[in-house]
Short mmCIF file of C-alpha atoms in Angstrom, two decimals:
data_model
loop_
_atom_site.label_atom_id
_atom_site.label_comp_id
_atom_site.label_asym_id
_atom_site.label_seq_id
_atom_site.Cartn_x
_atom_site.Cartn_y
_atom_site.Cartn_z
CA UNK A 14 88.46 23.88 78.11
CA UNK A 15 87.12 27.21 76.53
CA UNK A 16 88.18 29.38 79.36
CA UNK A 17 91.83 28.15 79.39
CA UNK A 18 94.05 31.11 79.45
CA UNK A 19 97.45 30.26 80.68
CA UNK A 20 99.88 27.08 80.21
CA UNK A 21 102.69 26.82 82.58
CA UNK A 22 105.81 24.90 81.81
CA UNK A 23 107.49 24.65 85.45
CA UNK A 24 111.11 23.62 85.73
CA UNK A 25 110.78 21.67 89.03
CA UNK A 26 108.36 19.99 91.27
CA UNK A 27 108.33 22.82 94.03
CA UNK A 28 107.45 25.40 91.24
CA UNK A 29 104.82 23.12 89.79
CA UNK A 30 103.23 22.72 93.05
CA UNK A 31 103.29 26.59 93.82
CA UNK A 32 101.44 27.05 90.69
CA UNK A 33 98.81 24.35 91.59
CA UNK A 34 98.20 25.67 94.75
CA UNK A 35 94.92 27.64 93.87
CA UNK A 36 91.30 27.11 94.90
CA UNK A 37 88.56 26.14 92.92
CA UNK A 38 89.76 23.41 90.39
CA UNK A 39 90.77 26.25 88.31
CA UNK A 40 94.50 24.87 87.83
CA UNK A 41 95.09 21.36 86.68
CA UNK A 42 98.21 19.47 86.16
CA UNK A 43 98.64 17.97 82.76
CA UNK A 44 101.31 15.34 81.74
CA UNK A 45 101.07 14.01 78.35
CA UNK A 46 97.33 15.19 78.03
CA UNK A 47 95.76 11.89 76.81
CA UNK A 48 93.00 12.70 79.35
CA UNK A 49 92.63 16.62 79.78
CA UNK A 50 93.02 17.37 76.06
CA UNK A 51 89.33 16.41 75.54
CA UNK A 52 87.97 17.90 78.32
CA UNK A 53 85.11 20.39 78.29
CA UNK A 54 85.52 21.50 81.91
CA UNK A 55 84.89 25.44 81.58
CA UNK A 56 86.32 25.85 85.41
CA UNK A 57 89.94 25.05 84.19
CA UNK A 58 91.78 28.30 83.45
CA UNK A 59 95.27 27.39 83.77
CA UNK A 60 97.22 23.99 83.16
CA UNK A 61 100.61 22.96 84.60
CA UNK A 62 102.83 20.83 82.54
CA UNK A 63 104.48 18.55 84.83
CA UNK A 64 106.28 16.33 82.45
CA UNK A 65 109.46 18.24 83.12
CA UNK A 66 109.59 18.06 86.81
CA UNK A 67 111.55 14.79 87.06
CA UNK A 68 108.53 12.35 87.86
CA UNK A 69 109.49 9.83 85.13
CA UNK A 70 111.55 7.27 86.89
CA UNK A 71 111.61 3.73 88.03
CA UNK A 72 114.16 2.72 90.83
CA UNK A 73 114.54 -0.19 93.53
CA UNK A 74 115.76 1.91 96.33
CA UNK A 75 115.27 0.81 98.91
CA UNK A 76 115.99 -2.49 97.54
CA UNK A 77 112.67 -4.09 99.06
CA UNK A 78 110.59 -2.11 96.86
CA UNK A 79 109.97 -0.62 93.42
CA UNK A 80 109.53 3.11 93.02
CA UNK A 81 107.73 4.41 89.99
CA UNK A 82 107.35 8.01 89.38
CA UNK A 83 104.04 9.17 88.54
CA UNK A 84 104.98 10.57 85.13
CA UNK A 85 106.17 7.24 83.93
CA UNK A 86 104.20 6.10 81.16
CA UNK A 87 102.63 2.64 80.46
CA UNK A 88 105.14 2.09 77.73
CA UNK A 89 108.01 2.97 79.84
CA UNK A 90 106.74 0.37 82.42
CA UNK A 91 106.46 -2.27 79.54
CA UNK A 92 110.20 -1.45 78.55
CA UNK A 93 111.33 -1.56 82.15
CA UNK A 94 109.67 -5.02 82.82
CA UNK A 95 111.56 -6.60 79.87
CA UNK A 96 112.57 -10.02 80.62
CA UNK A 97 116.26 -9.28 81.24
CA UNK A 98 118.39 -9.52 84.62
CA UNK A 99 119.21 -5.73 84.43
CA UNK A 100 115.49 -4.56 83.98
CA UNK A 101 114.46 -2.06 86.45
CA UNK A 102 111.04 -3.78 86.96
CA UNK A 103 111.48 -7.50 88.07
CA UNK A 104 109.66 -10.41 89.28
CA UNK A 105 105.97 -10.65 89.87
CA UNK A 106 105.69 -7.02 90.34
CA UNK A 107 107.14 -6.29 86.91
CA UNK A 108 105.04 -8.90 85.20
CA UNK A 109 101.68 -7.60 86.61
CA UNK A 110 102.62 -4.16 85.96
CA UNK A 111 103.64 -4.89 82.59
CA UNK A 112 100.25 -6.99 81.79
CA UNK A 113 98.31 -3.81 83.22
CA UNK A 114 100.47 -1.32 81.18
CA UNK A 115 99.90 -3.42 77.87
CA UNK A 116 96.33 -3.37 78.34
CA UNK A 117 96.24 0.53 77.97
CA UNK A 118 94.80 1.42 74.56
CA UNK A 119 97.08 1.50 71.52
CA UNK A 120 100.91 2.05 70.98
CA UNK A 121 100.47 5.94 70.89
CA UNK A 122 98.06 5.85 73.91
CA UNK A 123 100.75 3.85 75.78
CA UNK A 124 103.31 6.50 74.92
CA UNK A 125 101.07 9.21 76.30
CA UNK A 126 99.18 7.58 79.55
CA UNK A 127 101.13 8.07 82.85
CA UNK A 128 100.64 5.83 85.86
CA UNK A 129 99.73 8.74 87.71
CA UNK A 130 97.15 10.24 85.27
CA UNK A 131 95.62 6.71 84.97
CA UNK A 132 94.96 6.51 88.69
CA UNK A 133 94.13 10.11 89.58
CA UNK A 134 91.87 10.82 86.44
CA UNK A 135 90.39 7.33 87.00
CA UNK A 136 88.00 6.49 84.35
CA UNK A 137 85.77 3.27 84.46
CA UNK A 138 88.37 1.98 81.70
CA UNK A 139 91.66 2.90 83.64
CA UNK A 140 93.59 -0.52 83.47
CA UNK A 141 96.16 0.17 86.11
CA UNK A 142 94.12 0.45 89.33
CA UNK A 143 93.33 -3.31 89.77
CA UNK A 144 97.01 -4.03 89.59
CA UNK A 145 97.90 -1.56 91.85
CA UNK A 146 95.27 -2.80 94.34
CA UNK A 147 96.12 -6.39 94.14
CA UNK A 148 100.19 -5.49 94.56
CA UNK A 149 99.13 -3.37 97.57
CA UNK A 150 100.69 -0.40 96.14
CA UNK A 151 101.44 2.75 98.07
CA UNK A 152 100.48 6.08 96.58
CA UNK A 153 102.58 9.25 97.34
CA UNK A 154 100.76 12.47 97.26
CA UNK A 155 102.24 15.97 97.58
CA UNK A 156 101.25 19.67 97.48
CA UNK A 157 102.97 22.70 98.37
CA UNK A 158 102.03 22.46 102.03
CA UNK A 159 102.22 18.57 102.83
CA UNK A 160 103.22 15.04 101.73
CA UNK A 161 101.21 12.10 102.65
CA UNK A 162 101.48 8.43 101.50
CA UNK A 163 98.23 6.31 101.40
CA UNK A 164 97.35 2.74 100.50
CA UNK A 165 95.70 1.91 97.13
CA UNK A 166 92.79 0.72 98.78
CA UNK A 167 92.11 3.96 100.52
CA UNK A 168 93.12 5.79 97.40
CA UNK A 169 90.44 4.06 95.45
CA UNK A 170 87.49 4.07 98.12
CA UNK A 171 86.27 7.26 96.48
CA UNK A 172 87.01 8.83 93.33
CA UNK A 173 90.67 10.11 93.43
CA UNK A 174 89.31 13.50 92.62
CA UNK A 175 87.74 13.51 96.15
CA UNK A 176 90.94 12.12 97.76
CA UNK A 177 93.33 14.60 96.24
CA UNK A 178 93.37 17.88 98.30
CA UNK A 179 93.81 21.48 96.75
CA UNK A 180 96.82 21.46 94.83
CA UNK A 181 97.89 17.95 95.52
CA UNK A 182 99.29 15.70 92.96
CA UNK A 183 100.32 12.13 92.93
CA UNK A 184 104.36 12.07 92.62
CA UNK A 185 105.17 8.18 93.27
CA UNK A 186 103.60 4.74 93.19
CA UNK A 187 105.54 2.19 95.52
CA UNK A 188 105.28 -1.48 95.23
CA UNK A 189 106.78 -4.14 97.84
CA UNK A 190 108.92 -6.73 95.91
CA UNK A 191 107.35 -10.20 96.36
CA UNK A 192 109.50 -13.40 96.97
CA UNK A 193 109.25 -16.55 94.58
CA UNK A 194 106.40 -18.04 96.54
CA UNK A 195 104.02 -15.38 95.06
CA UNK A 196 102.23 -15.91 91.94
CA UNK A 197 99.60 -13.65 89.87
CA UNK A 198 97.82 -12.52 86.78
CA UNK A 199 96.00 -9.72 85.45
CA UNK A 200 93.44 -10.11 82.88
CA UNK A 201 91.81 -7.64 80.72
CA UNK A 202 88.44 -8.31 78.94
CA UNK A 203 87.57 -6.05 76.10
CA UNK A 204 86.35 -6.38 72.63
CA UNK A 205 89.79 -6.03 71.19
CA UNK A 206 93.15 -5.80 72.82
CA UNK A 207 93.23 -2.08 72.18
CA UNK A 208 89.38 -1.51 73.18
CA UNK A 209 88.28 0.05 76.21
CA UNK A 210 87.97 -2.45 78.99
CA UNK A 211 84.92 -4.19 79.91
CA UNK A 212 86.52 -5.96 83.08
CA UNK A 213 89.91 -6.07 84.61
CA UNK A 214 90.83 -8.58 87.25
CA UNK A 215 94.45 -9.14 89.03
CA UNK A 216 95.07 -11.76 91.44
CA UNK A 217 97.92 -12.28 93.62
CA UNK A 218 98.68 -15.10 96.24
CA UNK A 219 101.46 -17.01 97.85
CA UNK A 220 101.62 -20.49 97.67
CA UNK A 221 102.62 -22.15 101.37
CA UNK A 222 103.13 -25.74 100.24
CA UNK A 223 100.15 -26.21 98.33
CA UNK A 224 97.91 -23.97 100.28
CA UNK A 225 96.89 -20.49 99.22
CA UNK A 226 97.82 -17.60 101.46
CA UNK A 227 97.89 -13.68 101.36
CA UNK A 228 95.33 -13.87 98.62
CA UNK A 229 94.48 -10.51 96.79
CA UNK A 230 91.68 -10.13 94.34
CA UNK A 231 91.03 -6.62 92.57
CA UNK A 232 88.57 -5.74 89.92
CA UNK A 233 87.93 -2.75 88.13
CA UNK A 234 86.09 -1.82 84.71
CA UNK A 235 83.20 -3.46 85.69
CA UNK A 236 82.12 -1.78 88.85
CA UNK A 237 81.84 1.96 89.59
CA UNK A 238 85.39 2.12 91.68
CA UNK A 239 88.30 -0.45 91.43
CA UNK A 240 88.28 -2.77 94.42
CA UNK A 241 89.50 -5.69 96.60
CA UNK A 242 87.05 -8.49 96.98
CA UNK A 243 87.97 -9.15 100.52
CA UNK A 244 85.25 -11.71 100.96
CA UNK A 245 86.53 -13.87 98.21
CA UNK A 246 90.16 -13.41 99.46
CA UNK A 247 89.26 -14.67 102.90
CA UNK A 248 86.99 -17.64 101.49
CA UNK A 249 89.93 -19.03 99.41
CA UNK A 250 92.83 -18.30 101.71
CA UNK A 251 93.94 -21.79 103.00
CA UNK A 252 92.47 -23.77 100.20
CA UNK A 253 94.61 -26.40 98.75
CA UNK A 254 95.32 -26.30 94.92
CA UNK A 255 93.15 -28.77 93.15
CA UNK A 256 91.02 -29.39 96.11
CA UNK A 257 87.82 -27.90 94.87
CA UNK A 258 89.53 -24.62 94.19
CA UNK A 259 87.97 -23.64 91.15
CA UNK A 260 84.48 -24.43 92.60
CA UNK A 261 85.20 -22.33 95.65
CA UNK A 262 86.19 -19.32 93.64
CA UNK A 263 83.15 -19.62 91.38
CA UNK A 264 81.10 -20.02 94.33
CA UNK A 265 82.32 -17.43 96.47
CA UNK A 266 82.64 -14.74 93.60
CA UNK A 267 78.99 -15.67 92.64
CA UNK A 268 77.95 -15.03 96.30
CA UNK A 269 79.77 -11.63 96.26
CA UNK A 270 78.08 -10.64 92.96
CA UNK A 271 74.66 -11.67 94.08
CA UNK A 272 74.94 -10.29 97.51
CA UNK A 273 73.14 -11.22 100.81
CA UNK A 274 69.45 -10.93 100.54
CA UNK A 275 70.00 -10.34 96.68
CA UNK A 276 71.71 -6.79 97.21
CA UNK A 277 75.07 -6.78 95.68
CA UNK A 278 77.84 -4.74 97.22
CA UNK A 279 79.20 -4.30 93.93
CA UNK A 280 77.70 -1.75 91.46
CA UNK A 281 78.11 -2.95 87.96
CA UNK A 282 78.10 -0.37 85.04
CA UNK A 283 76.77 -0.30 81.67
CA UNK A 284 78.33 1.54 78.93
CA UNK A 285 78.58 1.35 75.14
CA UNK A 286 81.15 -1.50 75.35
CA UNK A 287 78.99 -4.03 77.64
CA UNK A 288 75.85 -4.11 79.79
CA UNK A 289 75.95 -4.38 83.55
CA UNK A 290 74.20 -7.74 82.90
CA UNK A 291 77.28 -9.00 80.71
CA UNK A 292 79.76 -7.90 83.08
CA UNK A 293 77.88 -9.69 85.98
CA UNK A 294 77.41 -12.81 83.81
CA UNK A 295 81.45 -12.89 83.00
CA UNK A 296 82.34 -11.86 86.54
CA UNK A 297 83.27 -15.03 88.36
CA UNK A 298 84.48 -16.86 85.29
CA UNK A 299 87.01 -14.25 84.54
CA UNK A 300 88.26 -14.25 87.95
CA UNK A 301 88.54 -18.18 88.00
CA UNK A 302 90.50 -17.66 84.85
CA UNK A 303 93.06 -15.22 86.41
CA UNK A 304 93.78 -17.91 89.32
CA UNK A 305 94.06 -20.71 86.74
CA UNK A 306 96.43 -18.59 84.83
CA UNK A 307 98.59 -17.58 87.67
CA UNK A 308 98.86 -21.28 88.70
CA UNK A 309 100.08 -22.22 85.15
CA UNK B 138 85.38 20.06 66.10
CA UNK B 139 88.25 22.53 67.02
CA UNK B 140 87.33 24.50 70.07
CA UNK B 141 86.95 28.09 69.26
CA UNK B 142 90.19 29.99 69.46
CA UNK B 143 90.60 32.61 72.22
CA UNK B 144 92.32 35.45 70.36
CA UNK B 145 92.84 37.09 73.67
CA UNK B 146 95.15 34.64 74.98
CA UNK B 147 97.32 33.75 72.10
CA UNK B 148 100.89 32.50 73.09
CA UNK B 149 104.08 31.77 71.27
CA UNK B 150 105.10 28.08 70.52
CA UNK B 151 108.64 27.27 69.64
CA UNK B 152 109.12 23.77 68.18
CA UNK B 153 111.40 21.70 65.80
CA UNK B 154 109.23 20.29 62.91
CA UNK B 155 111.17 17.82 60.58
CA UNK B 156 114.31 19.75 61.49
CA UNK B 157 113.16 23.07 61.08
CA UNK B 158 112.89 25.61 63.99
CA UNK B 159 109.35 27.04 64.12
CA UNK B 160 107.37 29.49 65.97
CA UNK B 161 103.64 29.57 65.90
CA UNK B 162 101.01 31.45 67.51
CA UNK B 163 98.60 29.29 69.60
CA UNK B 164 95.84 29.63 71.89
CA UNK B 165 96.42 27.27 75.20
CA UNK B 166 93.51 25.11 74.20
CA UNK B 167 94.55 24.63 70.49
CA UNK B 168 94.56 20.94 69.61
CA UNK B 169 98.01 20.04 68.16
CA UNK B 170 96.42 18.45 65.22
CA UNK B 171 94.51 21.46 64.20
CA UNK B 172 97.63 23.66 64.58
CA UNK B 173 99.87 21.43 62.51
CA UNK B 174 97.02 21.42 59.82
CA UNK B 175 96.78 25.10 59.82
CA UNK B 176 100.36 25.43 59.30
CA UNK B 177 100.37 23.20 56.29
CA UNK B 178 101.33 20.05 57.34
CA UNK B 179 98.36 18.20 55.65
CA UNK B 180 100.14 14.77 55.96
CA UNK B 181 98.63 14.77 59.44
CA UNK B 182 95.06 13.56 58.92
CA UNK B 183 91.93 14.41 60.86
CA UNK B 184 90.09 11.34 61.62
CA UNK B 185 88.19 10.64 64.59
CA UNK B 186 89.71 13.34 66.94
CA UNK B 187 89.20 11.25 69.80
CA UNK B 188 92.50 9.23 69.76
CA UNK B 189 91.00 5.96 68.26
CA UNK B 190 91.93 5.89 64.30
CA UNK B 191 95.50 6.87 64.57
CA UNK B 192 95.46 8.93 61.25
CA UNK B 193 96.78 12.05 63.13
CA UNK B 194 99.96 10.17 64.41
CA UNK B 195 103.22 12.24 64.62
CA UNK B 196 106.42 11.64 66.23
CA UNK B 197 107.28 13.71 69.00
CA UNK B 198 111.00 13.22 70.26
CA UNK B 199 110.89 9.77 68.30
CA UNK B 200 107.79 8.45 69.77
CA UNK B 201 104.48 8.03 68.28
CA UNK B 202 101.51 10.01 69.83
CA UNK B 203 98.02 10.90 68.40
CA UNK B 204 98.12 14.67 67.71
CA UNK B 205 94.38 14.88 68.24
CA UNK B 206 94.91 14.23 72.18
CA UNK B 207 97.65 16.92 72.74
CA UNK B 208 97.36 20.21 73.29
CA UNK B 209 99.62 22.59 71.27
CA UNK B 210 101.66 24.23 74.11
CA UNK B 211 102.57 20.51 75.33
CA UNK B 212 105.20 20.38 72.64
CA UNK B 213 107.03 23.60 73.43
CA UNK B 214 110.58 22.98 72.65
CA UNK B 215 109.97 19.36 71.30
CA UNK B 216 111.20 17.82 68.06
CA UNK B 217 108.21 16.79 65.71
CA UNK B 218 108.40 14.69 62.63
CA UNK B 219 105.73 14.42 60.05
CA UNK B 220 105.43 12.42 56.72
CA UNK B 221 106.48 15.76 54.94
CA UNK B 222 110.13 15.35 56.96
CA UNK B 223 110.64 11.74 55.62
CA UNK B 224 110.98 11.89 51.90
CA UNK B 225 109.83 13.60 48.90
CA UNK B 226 107.97 12.38 45.70
CA UNK B 227 111.22 12.27 44.14
CA UNK B 228 113.17 10.49 46.63
CA UNK B 229 110.84 8.81 48.91
CA UNK B 230 112.09 7.12 52.46
CA UNK B 231 112.40 3.18 52.37
CA UNK B 232 109.43 3.04 54.26
CA UNK B 233 107.11 4.85 51.90
CA UNK B 234 108.65 3.01 48.97
CA UNK B 235 107.99 -0.28 50.70
CA UNK B 236 104.25 0.70 51.44
CA UNK B 237 103.99 1.11 47.71
CA UNK B 238 105.71 -1.85 46.62
CA UNK B 239 104.01 -4.25 49.05
CA UNK B 240 100.40 -2.97 47.83
CA UNK B 241 99.70 -1.52 51.04
CA UNK B 242 97.89 1.78 50.09
CA UNK B 243 94.35 1.83 48.93
CA UNK B 244 92.65 5.13 50.01
CA UNK B 245 95.74 6.36 51.61
CA UNK B 246 94.26 8.13 54.32
CA UNK B 247 95.55 6.19 57.40
CA UNK B 248 99.09 5.85 55.67
CA UNK B 249 100.91 8.70 56.83
CA UNK B 250 100.10 7.55 60.55
CA UNK B 251 101.09 3.72 59.52
CA UNK B 252 104.41 5.16 58.25
CA UNK B 253 105.30 7.13 61.35
CA UNK B 254 104.44 4.25 63.49
CA UNK B 255 106.64 2.15 61.44
CA UNK B 256 109.47 4.35 61.58
CA UNK B 257 108.89 4.61 65.62
CA UNK B 258 109.18 0.86 65.36
CA UNK B 259 112.13 0.33 63.16
CA UNK B 260 114.31 3.10 64.95
CA UNK B 261 113.95 1.21 67.97
CA UNK B 262 113.62 -2.31 66.82
CA UNK B 263 115.52 -2.73 63.35
CA UNK B 264 114.30 -6.43 62.94
CA UNK B 265 110.69 -6.68 64.39
CA UNK B 266 109.12 -9.90 64.89
CA UNK B 267 105.16 -9.85 63.53
CA UNK B 268 103.98 -9.81 67.00
CA UNK B 269 105.89 -6.59 67.45
CA UNK B 270 104.85 -5.02 64.27
CA UNK B 271 101.22 -5.77 65.34
CA UNK B 272 101.54 -4.04 68.55
CA UNK B 273 103.43 -1.13 67.04
CA UNK B 274 100.63 -0.56 64.54
CA UNK B 275 97.55 -1.34 66.94
CA UNK B 276 96.70 2.27 67.08
CA UNK B 277 96.47 2.82 63.45
CA UNK B 278 93.00 1.65 61.82
CA UNK B 279 92.67 0.85 58.25
CA UNK B 280 89.42 0.07 56.86
CA UNK B 281 90.49 -0.89 53.33
CA UNK B 282 93.33 -3.08 53.44
CA UNK B 283 92.88 -5.86 56.10
CA UNK B 284 96.26 -5.20 57.35
CA UNK B 285 98.08 -8.13 55.64
CA UNK B 286 99.69 -6.11 53.04
CA UNK B 287 100.58 -3.46 55.57
CA UNK B 288 102.39 -5.87 57.86
CA UNK B 289 104.15 -7.17 54.67
CA UNK B 290 105.16 -3.50 53.81
CA UNK B 291 106.78 -3.11 57.38
CA UNK B 292 108.70 -6.32 56.97
CA UNK B 293 110.04 -5.17 53.64
CA UNK B 294 110.88 -1.82 55.34
CA UNK B 295 113.01 -3.54 57.63
CA UNK B 296 114.84 -5.36 55.12
CA UNK B 297 115.28 -2.24 52.99
CA UNK B 298 116.59 -0.03 55.91
CA UNK B 299 119.07 -2.67 56.99
#
C-alpha cells in the first residue's frame, strides 16, 4: 500500500460508513489487518479501522438464532462455543463454527482473523465460508445509504468484492438455531493443522427416523468459490442410514466432480499446497468422511 | 522487505509498551514489526514477514499477535508487551527461567515469540493441558529443538508461576 496516506479511527459505525463512502476502491475497512497489512494494492489511499465501532459481539436475540458481529475473531468464536451451558454459542451451530474457526491458521492468526474479514476478503484458503454455507447463514451488509441482508449462497456466488457495493461492509452474520435432530461436521484438509487449507467440507443434515433430510453439503478451498453441492444434497435426501449411504455419497460426489459429458461444473484449483488433480482425487472421500463423522 | 517510508504522511502513534507511554512517528503503511525494531525492541524478531513463523509475536492487550501482519497505526492507544517488559538478565521472568532450565533454547531466535505465546496462555489458563499448550504455540515455529523441551518448559513455567 505504497500510496496509503490516511488511517482513520472512527468512534462508531456511522462515522466509519461515512468515511468509507468514497468511490474507486481507494478507502478500505481494516479490522485486525491479517489480510490487508500485506496488500500491495496501490489504489488504497485511506484505511478505516473498524475495530472500535462495536462489531465484536455474539448474541442469541432473537432466541431462534445466533448473531455474530462481523468483527468477532476466530478465537472469540472458539471461546464462545466452549462446552458450557452458559456459552454464547450452543448446539450444532456452535460446534461447526468452532470447528471452522479452529481451522483458521495459528493461535496468533485466530486472534486476528475476523468472521467478516474471512468472508469479505475471501481467499481460496478462507476456512469459514463452508460452515456459513452449510448453516444457511444470512449476511448483513451496511453502507451509509442502505442496509441489506443476503443469504450466504448468494454472497458466495461471485467473489464478495463484486457483491459489496461502494462503501458497504459486512456488519453481522446470523445463524438459525438447529434442533437436536440435526447433525453435522466440518473437516479441513491441510498439510498440517495450521497450514493453508487444501479442502474444507461442511455437512449438515437432519435425521427423521433413520432417513436423511434437509441435507446441506458445502465445500471450499478446493474450488474457485465456496459452494453448496445441491446435486449431492438432493441425491442423498431420503436415504436411510446404513442402506448404501456411503456408496451413494461416493457415487454422487464422483458424478458431480466429473460432470455431465466429462465437463465438471466445479473448477478445482491448483496452488503451492496441492494440485487440482490431488484435490479432485480426495474430493468424494473427504465428503464421505464428513458424513460418517457427523453420524458418529 | 519494509515498504518505503512516505515521509510526507508521517503521523503520531501513541501507545503503551511494557507499561511505558510512548509516542512514535510512523507512516500509515509502516508494519508494526519494523517500527518496534526501529525503536529498539530487538526481542521482536524479524523472521518470515508473512505471518508464518511467529518470531515477531507480541502481546497486544494481553493477546498474542504476529507484528509482521499489523500496521503500526492499528495499535493506537493499545498496550503492547514485548520480552523486554517481562524480565531482566538479573531478574528473569519465571517463564524465561523455565525455558533455560528445561533446555528449550538452542539458537534462540524463536524464543521471544515462544515466551510471549506462553505468557498469553498462562495468563488465561494457569494449568494448561498438553493439547492446550500445543494449540497456544502452534503459530511459533522452531527449527532447532523439535518442540519437546519447549512443551516441558511451558509445563515447568505453569508450576513455577503457581
